[in-house]
XYZ file of C-alpha atoms in Angstrom:
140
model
C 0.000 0.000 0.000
C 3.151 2.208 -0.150
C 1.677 3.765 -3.706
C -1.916 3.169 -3.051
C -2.451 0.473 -5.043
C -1.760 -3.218 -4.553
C 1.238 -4.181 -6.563
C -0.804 -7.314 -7.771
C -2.700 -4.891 -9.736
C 0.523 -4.357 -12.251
C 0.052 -7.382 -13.708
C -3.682 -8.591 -13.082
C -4.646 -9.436 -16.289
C -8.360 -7.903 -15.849
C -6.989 -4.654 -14.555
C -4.309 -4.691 -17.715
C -6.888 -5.614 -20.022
C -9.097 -2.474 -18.690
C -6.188 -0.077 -18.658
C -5.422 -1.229 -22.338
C -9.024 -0.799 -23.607
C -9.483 3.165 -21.480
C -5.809 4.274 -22.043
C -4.624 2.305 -25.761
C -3.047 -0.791 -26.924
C 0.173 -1.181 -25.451
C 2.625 -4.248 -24.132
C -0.485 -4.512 -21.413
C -2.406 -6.186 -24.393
C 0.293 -8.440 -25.126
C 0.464 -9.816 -21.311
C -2.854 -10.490 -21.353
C -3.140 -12.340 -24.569
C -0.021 -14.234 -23.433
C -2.170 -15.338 -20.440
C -4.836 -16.366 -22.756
C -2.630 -18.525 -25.008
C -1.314 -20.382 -21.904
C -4.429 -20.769 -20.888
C -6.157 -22.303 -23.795
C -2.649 -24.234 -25.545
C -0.643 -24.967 -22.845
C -2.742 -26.231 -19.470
C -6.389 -25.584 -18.813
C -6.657 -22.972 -15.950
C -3.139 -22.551 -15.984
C -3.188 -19.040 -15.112
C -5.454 -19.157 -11.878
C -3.807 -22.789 -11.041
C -0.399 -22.180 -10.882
C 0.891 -18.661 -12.509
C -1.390 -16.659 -10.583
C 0.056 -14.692 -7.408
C -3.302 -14.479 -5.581
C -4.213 -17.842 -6.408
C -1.070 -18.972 -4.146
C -2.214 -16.139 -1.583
C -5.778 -17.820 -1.632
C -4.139 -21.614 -1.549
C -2.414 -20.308 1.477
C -5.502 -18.582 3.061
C -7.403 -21.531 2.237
C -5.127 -23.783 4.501
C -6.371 -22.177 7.422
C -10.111 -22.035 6.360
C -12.517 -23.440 8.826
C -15.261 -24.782 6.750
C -14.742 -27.249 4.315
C -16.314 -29.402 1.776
C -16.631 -33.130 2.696
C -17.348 -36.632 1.836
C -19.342 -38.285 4.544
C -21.293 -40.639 2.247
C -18.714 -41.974 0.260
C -19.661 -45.185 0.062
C -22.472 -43.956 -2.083
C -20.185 -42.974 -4.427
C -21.411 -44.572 -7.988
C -18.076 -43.039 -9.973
C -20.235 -40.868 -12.708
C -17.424 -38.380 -12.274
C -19.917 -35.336 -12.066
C -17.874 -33.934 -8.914
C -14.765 -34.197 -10.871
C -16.303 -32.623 -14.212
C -17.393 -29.412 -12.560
C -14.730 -28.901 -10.047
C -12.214 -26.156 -10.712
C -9.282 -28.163 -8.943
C -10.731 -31.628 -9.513
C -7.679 -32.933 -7.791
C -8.507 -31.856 -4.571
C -11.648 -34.218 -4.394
C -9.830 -37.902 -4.748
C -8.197 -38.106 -1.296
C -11.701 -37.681 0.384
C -13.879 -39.625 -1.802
C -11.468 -42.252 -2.858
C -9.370 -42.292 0.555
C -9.270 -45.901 2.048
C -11.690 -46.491 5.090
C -9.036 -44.560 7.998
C -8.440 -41.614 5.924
C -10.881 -38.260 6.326
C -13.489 -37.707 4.193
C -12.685 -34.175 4.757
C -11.260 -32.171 1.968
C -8.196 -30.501 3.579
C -6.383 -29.473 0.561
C -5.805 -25.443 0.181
C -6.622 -25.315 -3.330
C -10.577 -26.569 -2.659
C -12.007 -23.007 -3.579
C -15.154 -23.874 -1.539
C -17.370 -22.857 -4.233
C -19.596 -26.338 -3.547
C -20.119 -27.093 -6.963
C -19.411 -31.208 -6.157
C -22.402 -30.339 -3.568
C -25.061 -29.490 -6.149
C -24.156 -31.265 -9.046
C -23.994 -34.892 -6.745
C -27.108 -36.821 -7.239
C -26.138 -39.245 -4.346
C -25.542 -36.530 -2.118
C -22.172 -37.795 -1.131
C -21.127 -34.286 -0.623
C -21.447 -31.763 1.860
C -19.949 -28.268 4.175
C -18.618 -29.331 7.313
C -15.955 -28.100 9.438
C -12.114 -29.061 8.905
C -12.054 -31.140 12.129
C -15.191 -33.028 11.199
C -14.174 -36.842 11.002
C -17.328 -38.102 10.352
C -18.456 -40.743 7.771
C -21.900 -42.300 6.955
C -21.683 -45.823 6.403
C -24.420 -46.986 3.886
């Protein structure tokens, strides 16, 4: 906050995309297209996933985040793969719901965004928001 703006905001390709398009094309345009070629040839969310310095800020935040998504009803699992087609970091999910018996259905990893998308889109309703020390599991 020295200049009164975040220094993330130099290279955040939405704010360099909107500076390009109010103030002219410039080597701002070029950094964002960059981002989009990365994105779409190179690896799929590859920007937000692994480039991106306030997607490592979040991962870290994230660590520490109370509420989590979990599996409790894993057993129910049928394997459509629904959870894994609409999650944003699909890797996060196979610990929990594949885990063997003593592990916890819990989804601990810092990348899980949260955003409950495995919840909704889970016709067995394996899913659910707990709390990162829940250890619960439903047998069925």
């Amino acid at each position: 906050a020295f200049s009164g703006s975040m220094v993330w905001e130099l290279v955040n390709p939405v704010s360099l995309l909107h500076r390009e398009i109010l103030f002219g094309a410039g080597i701002g345009l070029v950094l964002v297209l960059a981002v989009f070629i990365y994105d779409l040839v190179i690896a799929q969310r590859g920007w937000c996933g692994h480039v991106c310095p306030m997607g490592a800020a979040y991962g870290l935040i994230g660590r520490a985040s109370l509420l989590r998504v979990s599996a409790p009803a894993r057993a129910r699992c049928d394997d459509c793969m629904d959870c894994f087609a609409v999650c944003p970091e699909p890797q996060v999910i196979k610990p929990a719901l594949k885990g063997d018996a003593q592990s916890s259905p819990v989804i601990l990893n810092g990348d899980c965004t949260n955003c409950g998308r495995c919840i909704d889109v889970c016709a067995q309703d394996v899913f659910r928001f707990s709390h990162r020390f829940d250890k619960r599991s439903e047998e069925s």
